[in-house]
């Protein structure tokens, strides 16, 4: 810890709260995160928010190609010094929400078809947008190991019928199987965050487990069901601007799917959401 503060002084770095700069200093946790990705030498490891390079260093021990993205120019300067002109670690000064990972990997001539693994201690202010971007952009990622606030991890892992089950759970579960690696207490970071964190591993399905006629329509159905959590599914879907079917039509669609009309959206499994959205899609006018 002393060492980190010395580097802060030398490089005139003051951790920026709004960029989620809480640096992980616990060596055992850093190793655990890197190990959880089962990285082999031909994998391409991508890190989002390299910070002070603690995790980057662990990734570089395991993968021959590491692409580390960092938005903060001061930290980028430090990382450039740390990794020098290393052939296997490339540091990119960019906003992960504004770049195409595929283009960046191609620019390095790393688009060899080898597995891409995203390993990151995410900046908490954009956890969900970053996660959704990684899943939706078709980057051909095989595994992600991501640290986030425990509260968000709990929502991702929630079971149907529980309070925390929601659109984020369904989205993650549509693309991946997800499991928890570990919880990480605040004292493992400098500066310490106000909350406990969790590390999750996402194994991205090669093919989604459920068949959808229209992916956007599926997510619109899911959002409509969760937007009005306290309403029955029949009312939430009939009230939604997304669907122009009459209440009677929606009642029939639910009945055909074997879903009782007074159930709430939060009790539906991903498969039930898929069947329901396919049926609504076929009956839209
Ligand atoms: N990887 C380091 C570690 O484990 O200690 C730092 C993790 S820190 C929680 C998050 C890092 O993401 C910060 O260094 C922050 O500057 C960076 N960051 C924040 N927003 C970003 C963005 N949009 N694109 C890329 N990096 C970002």
Tab-separated table of C-alpha atoms and ligand atoms in Angstrom:
chain	number	residue	atom	x	y	z
A	1	UNK	CA	0.000	0.000	0.000
A	2	UNK	CA	2.867	2.321	0.844
A	3	UNK	CA	4.234	1.715	-2.617
A	4	UNK	CA	1.027	2.746	-4.338
A	5	UNK	CA	0.970	6.027	-2.449
A	6	UNK	CA	4.581	6.686	-3.519
A	7	UNK	CA	3.583	6.168	-7.146
A	8	UNK	CA	0.582	8.470	-6.675
A	9	UNK	CA	2.992	11.174	-5.502
A	10	UNK	CA	5.531	10.631	-8.234
A	11	UNK	CA	2.943	10.712	-11.019
A	12	UNK	CA	0.736	13.308	-9.290
A	13	UNK	CA	-2.164	10.863	-9.372
A	14	UNK	CA	-5.231	11.470	-7.230
A	15	UNK	CA	-7.794	8.670	-7.637
A	16	UNK	CA	-10.840	10.081	-9.434
A	17	UNK	CA	-14.042	8.933	-7.772
A	18	UNK	CA	-16.288	9.662	-10.748
A	19	UNK	CA	-14.223	7.247	-12.874
A	20	UNK	CA	-14.621	4.484	-10.295
A	21	UNK	CA	-10.932	4.479	-9.429
A	22	UNK	CA	-10.678	2.013	-6.553
A	23	UNK	CA	-7.482	0.072	-7.069
A	24	UNK	CA	-7.300	-3.559	-6.005
A	25	UNK	CA	-4.203	-4.114	-3.863
A	26	UNK	CA	-4.806	-7.600	-2.462
A	27	UNK	CA	-2.406	-9.941	-4.262
A	28	UNK	CA	-4.403	-13.080	-3.492
A	29	UNK	CA	-7.609	-11.581	-4.912
A	30	UNK	CA	-5.788	-10.319	-8.014
A	31	UNK	CA	-4.514	-13.837	-8.644
A	32	UNK	CA	-7.912	-15.368	-7.992
A	33	UNK	CA	-9.542	-13.080	-10.589
A	34	UNK	CA	-6.884	-13.821	-13.189
A	35	UNK	CA	-7.032	-17.566	-12.466
A	36	UNK	CA	-10.820	-17.628	-12.771
A	37	UNK	CA	-10.505	-16.923	-16.502
A	38	UNK	CA	-8.576	-20.197	-17.089
A	39	UNK	CA	-6.309	-18.245	-19.385
A	40	UNK	CA	-4.005	-20.244	-21.574
A	41	UNK	CA	-1.122	-18.733	-23.482
A	42	UNK	CA	-2.928	-18.412	-26.815
A	43	UNK	CA	-5.912	-16.558	-25.318
A	44	UNK	CA	-6.340	-12.842	-25.879
A	45	UNK	CA	-6.931	-11.190	-22.511
A	46	UNK	CA	-8.779	-7.884	-22.576
A	47	UNK	CA	-8.818	-5.691	-19.496
A	48	UNK	CA	-11.271	-2.830	-19.097
A	49	UNK	CA	-9.911	-0.068	-16.860
A	50	UNK	CA	-6.317	-1.098	-16.190
A	51	UNK	CA	-5.829	1.513	-13.449
A	52	UNK	CA	-2.453	1.038	-11.752
A	53	UNK	CA	-1.791	-2.203	-13.610
A	54	UNK	CA	-2.181	-4.680	-10.738
A	55	UNK	CA	-4.495	-7.014	-12.645
A	56	UNK	CA	-2.745	-6.298	-15.946
A	57	UNK	CA	0.471	-7.714	-14.458
A	58	UNK	CA	-1.322	-10.932	-13.474
A	59	UNK	CA	-2.869	-11.233	-16.942
A	60	UNK	CA	0.499	-10.709	-18.629
A	61	UNK	CA	1.876	-13.700	-16.693
A	62	UNK	CA	-0.838	-15.921	-18.161
A	63	UNK	CA	-1.570	-14.670	-21.689
A	64	UNK	CA	0.794	-13.884	-24.529
A	65	UNK	CA	-1.495	-11.099	-25.700
A	66	UNK	CA	-3.070	-8.584	-23.310
A	67	UNK	CA	-5.022	-5.552	-24.442
A	68	UNK	CA	-5.618	-3.163	-21.551
A	69	UNK	CA	-7.958	-0.208	-22.023
A	70	UNK	CA	-7.755	2.815	-19.701
A	71	UNK	CA	-9.694	6.062	-20.115
A	72	UNK	CA	-7.570	8.197	-17.757
A	73	UNK	CA	-4.624	9.810	-19.533
A	74	UNK	CA	-2.511	10.138	-16.362
A	75	UNK	CA	-2.945	6.456	-15.523
A	76	UNK	CA	-2.292	5.617	-19.173
A	77	UNK	CA	1.061	7.458	-18.865
A	78	UNK	CA	1.966	5.415	-15.795
A	79	UNK	CA	0.915	2.141	-17.459
A	80	UNK	CA	3.004	2.951	-20.552
A	81	UNK	CA	6.054	3.310	-18.310
A	82	UNK	CA	5.227	0.165	-16.379
A	83	UNK	CA	4.873	-2.051	-19.424
A	84	UNK	CA	7.310	-0.186	-21.659
A	85	UNK	CA	7.230	-1.425	-25.196
A	86	UNK	CA	6.207	-4.902	-24.140
A	87	UNK	CA	5.182	-6.957	-27.139
A	88	UNK	CA	2.503	-8.817	-25.241
A	89	UNK	CA	0.858	-5.966	-23.340
A	90	UNK	CA	-0.789	-3.221	-25.363
A	91	UNK	CA	-2.232	-0.258	-23.505
A	92	UNK	CA	-4.969	1.740	-25.144
A	93	UNK	CA	-5.994	5.178	-23.882
A	94	UNK	CA	-9.701	5.047	-24.691
A	95	UNK	CA	-13.255	4.913	-23.414
A	96	UNK	CA	-14.445	1.309	-23.618
A	97	UNK	CA	-17.938	2.588	-24.496
A	98	UNK	CA	-16.638	4.368	-27.603
A	99	UNK	CA	-14.340	1.839	-29.231
A	100	UNK	CA	-14.939	-1.358	-31.143
A	101	UNK	CA	-13.029	-4.138	-29.449
A	102	UNK	CA	-13.019	-6.159	-32.679
A	103	UNK	CA	-11.448	-3.244	-34.585
A	104	UNK	CA	-8.792	-2.734	-31.896
A	105	UNK	CA	-7.903	-6.430	-31.870
A	106	UNK	CA	-7.734	-6.429	-35.669
A	107	UNK	CA	-5.506	-3.322	-35.620
A	108	UNK	CA	-2.990	-5.308	-33.561
A	109	UNK	CA	-3.258	-8.207	-36.049
A	110	UNK	CA	-4.509	-10.302	-33.142
A	111	UNK	CA	-7.710	-11.280	-34.979
A	112	UNK	CA	-6.500	-14.842	-35.220
A	113	UNK	CA	-9.711	-16.432	-34.001
A	114	UNK	CA	-8.173	-17.336	-30.630
A	115	UNK	CA	-10.438	-17.109	-27.586
A	116	UNK	CA	-11.064	-13.615	-26.210
A	117	UNK	CA	-11.359	-13.371	-22.444
A	118	UNK	CA	-12.393	-10.145	-20.757
A	119	UNK	CA	-11.053	-9.880	-17.218
A	120	UNK	CA	-11.770	-6.674	-15.363
A	121	UNK	CA	-12.340	-4.861	-12.151
A	122	UNK	CA	-15.054	-2.701	-13.660
A	123	UNK	CA	-15.598	0.967	-12.919
A	124	UNK	CA	-18.820	0.724	-10.931
A	125	UNK	CA	-20.535	3.761	-12.479
A	126	UNK	CA	-20.929	1.972	-15.823
A	127	UNK	CA	-21.034	-1.731	-14.882
A	128	UNK	CA	-24.333	-2.504	-16.597
A	129	UNK	CA	-23.694	-0.544	-19.835
A	130	UNK	CA	-20.225	-2.117	-20.166
A	131	UNK	CA	-21.581	-5.607	-19.525
A	132	UNK	CA	-24.396	-5.146	-22.062
A	133	UNK	CA	-21.987	-3.725	-24.632
A	134	UNK	CA	-19.673	-6.729	-24.280
A	135	UNK	CA	-22.634	-9.090	-24.737
A	136	UNK	CA	-24.490	-7.310	-27.527
A	137	UNK	CA	-21.620	-6.314	-29.812
A	138	UNK	CA	-20.874	-9.836	-30.985
A	139	UNK	CA	-17.208	-9.509	-30.021
A	140	UNK	CA	-16.896	-13.309	-29.873
A	141	UNK	CA	-15.907	-13.287	-26.220
A	142	UNK	CA	-15.618	-16.728	-24.641
A	143	UNK	CA	-15.333	-15.923	-20.945
A	144	UNK	CA	-15.617	-12.796	-18.823
A	145	UNK	CA	-14.490	-12.489	-15.229
A	146	UNK	CA	-15.831	-9.233	-13.879
A	147	UNK	CA	-15.710	-7.565	-10.516
A	148	UNK	CA	-18.665	-5.334	-9.690
A	149	UNK	CA	-20.700	-4.126	-6.738
A	150	UNK	CA	-22.142	-7.090	-4.863
A	151	UNK	CA	-25.600	-5.555	-5.218
A	152	UNK	CA	-25.365	-5.721	-9.031
A	153	UNK	CA	-23.891	-9.234	-8.919
A	154	UNK	CA	-26.822	-10.343	-6.750
A	155	UNK	CA	-29.256	-9.014	-9.362
A	156	UNK	CA	-27.458	-10.909	-12.128
A	157	UNK	CA	-27.532	-14.158	-10.138
A	158	UNK	CA	-31.114	-13.798	-8.859
A	159	UNK	CA	-33.621	-16.627	-9.228
A	160	UNK	CA	-37.081	-16.059	-10.772
A	161	UNK	CA	-39.653	-14.998	-8.226
A	162	UNK	CA	-37.189	-13.105	-6.039
A	163	UNK	CA	-37.127	-9.337	-5.513
A	164	UNK	CA	-33.810	-8.805	-7.288
A	165	UNK	CA	-34.709	-10.850	-10.389
A	166	UNK	CA	-35.080	-8.400	-13.255
A	167	UNK	CA	-34.240	-7.370	-16.812
A	168	UNK	CA	-30.494	-7.541	-16.054
A	169	UNK	CA	-30.814	-11.146	-14.795
A	170	UNK	CA	-32.668	-12.164	-17.947
A	171	UNK	CA	-30.227	-10.374	-20.260
A	172	UNK	CA	-27.161	-11.967	-18.645
A	173	UNK	CA	-28.845	-15.375	-18.536
A	174	UNK	CA	-29.814	-15.164	-22.198
A	175	UNK	CA	-26.188	-14.753	-23.289
A	176	UNK	CA	-24.243	-16.625	-20.605
A	177	UNK	CA	-24.136	-19.020	-17.732
A	178	UNK	CA	-22.975	-17.065	-14.707
A	179	UNK	CA	-21.443	-18.070	-11.397
A	180	UNK	CA	-19.861	-16.320	-8.470
A	181	UNK	CA	-16.136	-16.642	-7.915
A	182	UNK	CA	-15.811	-14.679	-4.671
A	183	UNK	CA	-16.853	-11.633	-2.669
A	184	UNK	CA	-14.261	-8.931	-2.062
A	185	UNK	CA	-14.439	-6.642	1.000
A	186	UNK	CA	-13.671	-2.893	0.789
A	187	UNK	CA	-10.312	-3.175	2.597
A	188	UNK	CA	-8.796	-4.916	-0.460
A	189	UNK	CA	-8.847	-1.588	-2.352
A	190	UNK	CA	-7.183	1.842	-2.274
A	191	UNK	CA	-9.155	4.022	-1.819
A	192	UNK	CA	-11.755	1.790	-0.185
A	193	UNK	CA	-15.191	1.741	-1.831
A	194	UNK	CA	-18.265	2.088	0.357
A	195	UNK	CA	-19.639	-1.315	-0.646
A	196	UNK	CA	-18.665	-4.980	-0.898
A	197	UNK	CA	-17.771	-6.258	-4.363
A	198	UNK	CA	-18.264	-9.616	-6.070
A	199	UNK	CA	-16.400	-11.347	-8.856
A	200	UNK	CA	-18.566	-13.205	-11.376
A	201	UNK	CA	-17.545	-15.492	-14.193
A	202	UNK	CA	-19.641	-15.357	-17.368
A	203	UNK	CA	-19.323	-18.254	-19.830
A	204	UNK	CA	-20.787	-16.923	-23.058
A	205	UNK	CA	-22.959	-19.445	-24.910
A	206	UNK	CA	-21.827	-20.213	-28.428
A	207	UNK	CA	-25.498	-20.360	-29.272
A	208	UNK	CA	-28.187	-18.888	-27.009
A	209	UNK	CA	-30.104	-21.518	-25.059
A	210	UNK	CA	-33.505	-20.203	-26.150
A	211	UNK	CA	-34.767	-19.544	-29.684
A	212	UNK	CA	-35.991	-16.027	-30.386
A	213	UNK	CA	-37.858	-14.825	-33.467
A	214	UNK	CA	-36.658	-11.287	-32.761
A	215	UNK	CA	-34.068	-10.396	-30.102
A	216	UNK	CA	-35.055	-6.728	-29.751
A	217	UNK	CA	-38.684	-7.702	-29.389
A	218	UNK	CA	-37.707	-10.189	-26.660
A	219	UNK	CA	-35.919	-7.490	-24.663
A	220	UNK	CA	-38.851	-5.102	-25.173
A	221	UNK	CA	-41.164	-7.762	-23.733
A	222	UNK	CA	-38.858	-8.306	-20.761
A	223	UNK	CA	-38.606	-4.574	-20.078
A	224	UNK	CA	-42.371	-4.130	-20.354
A	225	UNK	CA	-42.909	-6.926	-17.819
A	226	UNK	CA	-40.440	-5.443	-15.336
A	227	UNK	CA	-41.312	-1.766	-15.865
A	228	UNK	CA	-44.466	-2.275	-13.895
A	229	UNK	CA	-43.310	-4.900	-11.441
A	230	UNK	CA	-46.308	-4.590	-9.160
A	231	UNK	CA	-48.824	-5.145	-11.946
A	232	UNK	CA	-49.932	-8.538	-13.206
A	233	UNK	CA	-48.385	-9.629	-16.465
A	234	UNK	CA	-51.715	-9.135	-18.235
A	235	UNK	CA	-51.940	-5.513	-17.104
A	236	UNK	CA	-48.255	-4.720	-17.576
A	237	UNK	CA	-48.298	-5.983	-21.173
A	238	UNK	CA	-51.675	-4.429	-22.047
A	239	UNK	CA	-50.589	-1.049	-20.646
A	240	UNK	CA	-47.251	-1.097	-22.453
A	241	UNK	CA	-46.801	1.089	-25.515
A	242	UNK	CA	-44.705	-1.697	-27.018
A	243	UNK	CA	-47.677	-3.842	-27.937
A	244	UNK	CA	-50.818	-2.824	-29.778
A	245	UNK	CA	-52.790	-5.974	-29.008
A	246	UNK	CA	-56.044	-5.706	-27.094
A	247	UNK	CA	-56.219	-6.938	-23.519
A	248	UNK	CA	-58.291	-9.876	-24.739
A	249	UNK	CA	-55.635	-10.860	-27.283
A	250	UNK	CA	-52.919	-10.720	-24.640
A	251	UNK	CA	-55.084	-12.794	-22.308
A	252	UNK	CA	-55.336	-15.459	-25.031
A	253	UNK	CA	-51.604	-15.381	-25.773
A	254	UNK	CA	-50.804	-15.867	-22.080
A	255	UNK	CA	-53.323	-18.673	-21.843
A	256	UNK	CA	-51.879	-20.411	-24.925
A	257	UNK	CA	-48.441	-20.238	-23.305
A	258	UNK	CA	-49.808	-21.759	-20.110
A	259	UNK	CA	-49.004	-18.600	-18.131
A	260	UNK	CA	-51.673	-17.531	-15.635
A	261	UNK	CA	-52.660	-13.941	-16.420
A	262	UNK	CA	-52.346	-12.768	-12.827
A	263	UNK	CA	-48.714	-13.784	-12.531
A	264	UNK	CA	-46.083	-11.070	-12.312
A	265	UNK	CA	-43.267	-10.793	-14.809
A	266	UNK	CA	-40.659	-11.439	-12.153
A	267	UNK	CA	-41.836	-15.064	-11.827
A	268	UNK	CA	-41.119	-15.982	-15.478
A	269	UNK	CA	-38.060	-18.004	-16.430
A	270	UNK	CA	-35.990	-16.992	-19.447
A	271	UNK	CA	-37.592	-19.804	-21.480
A	272	UNK	CA	-41.078	-18.566	-20.567
A	273	UNK	CA	-40.092	-15.015	-21.550
A	274	UNK	CA	-38.764	-16.353	-24.856
A	275	UNK	CA	-41.954	-18.280	-25.633
A	276	UNK	CA	-44.124	-15.345	-24.615
A	277	UNK	CA	-42.197	-12.833	-26.725
A	278	UNK	CA	-42.227	-15.170	-29.748
A	279	UNK	CA	-45.985	-15.540	-29.410
A	280	UNK	CA	-46.499	-11.762	-29.040
A	281	UNK	CA	-44.248	-11.233	-32.045
A	282	UNK	CA	-46.300	-13.619	-34.212
A	283	UNK	CA	-49.500	-11.889	-33.139
A	284	UNK	CA	-48.378	-8.273	-33.507
A	285	UNK	CA	-50.202	-6.020	-35.925
B	1	LIG	N1	-7.812	-2.675	-12.901
B	1	LIG	C1	-7.456	-1.795	-11.816
B	1	LIG	C2	-7.470	-2.573	-10.521
B	1	LIG	O1	-7.988	-3.700	-10.517
B	1	LIG	O2	-6.988	-2.058	-9.532
B	1	LIG	C3	-8.373	-0.582	-11.743
B	1	LIG	C4	-9.822	-0.845	-11.519
B	1	LIG	S1	-10.793	0.595	-11.182
B	1	LIG	C5	-12.141	-0.121	-10.298
B	1	LIG	C6	-11.562	0.998	-12.730
B	1	LIG	C7	-10.666	1.615	-13.771
B	1	LIG	O3	-11.450	1.851	-14.959
B	1	LIG	C8	-10.089	2.957	-13.416
B	1	LIG	O4	-8.698	2.935	-13.641
B	1	LIG	C9	-10.775	3.968	-14.334
B	1	LIG	O5	-9.974	5.079	-14.685
B	1	LIG	C10	-11.087	3.095	-15.529
B	1	LIG	N2	-12.234	3.547	-16.347
B	1	LIG	C11	-13.319	4.220	-15.918
B	1	LIG	N3	-14.177	4.430	-16.935
B	1	LIG	C12	-13.629	3.857	-18.035
B	1	LIG	C13	-14.036	3.756	-19.396
B	1	LIG	N4	-15.205	4.280	-19.821
B	1	LIG	N5	-13.223	3.132	-20.284
B	1	LIG	C14	-12.039	2.612	-19.852
B	1	LIG	N6	-11.602	2.689	-18.578
B	1	LIG	C15	-12.385	3.289	-17.673
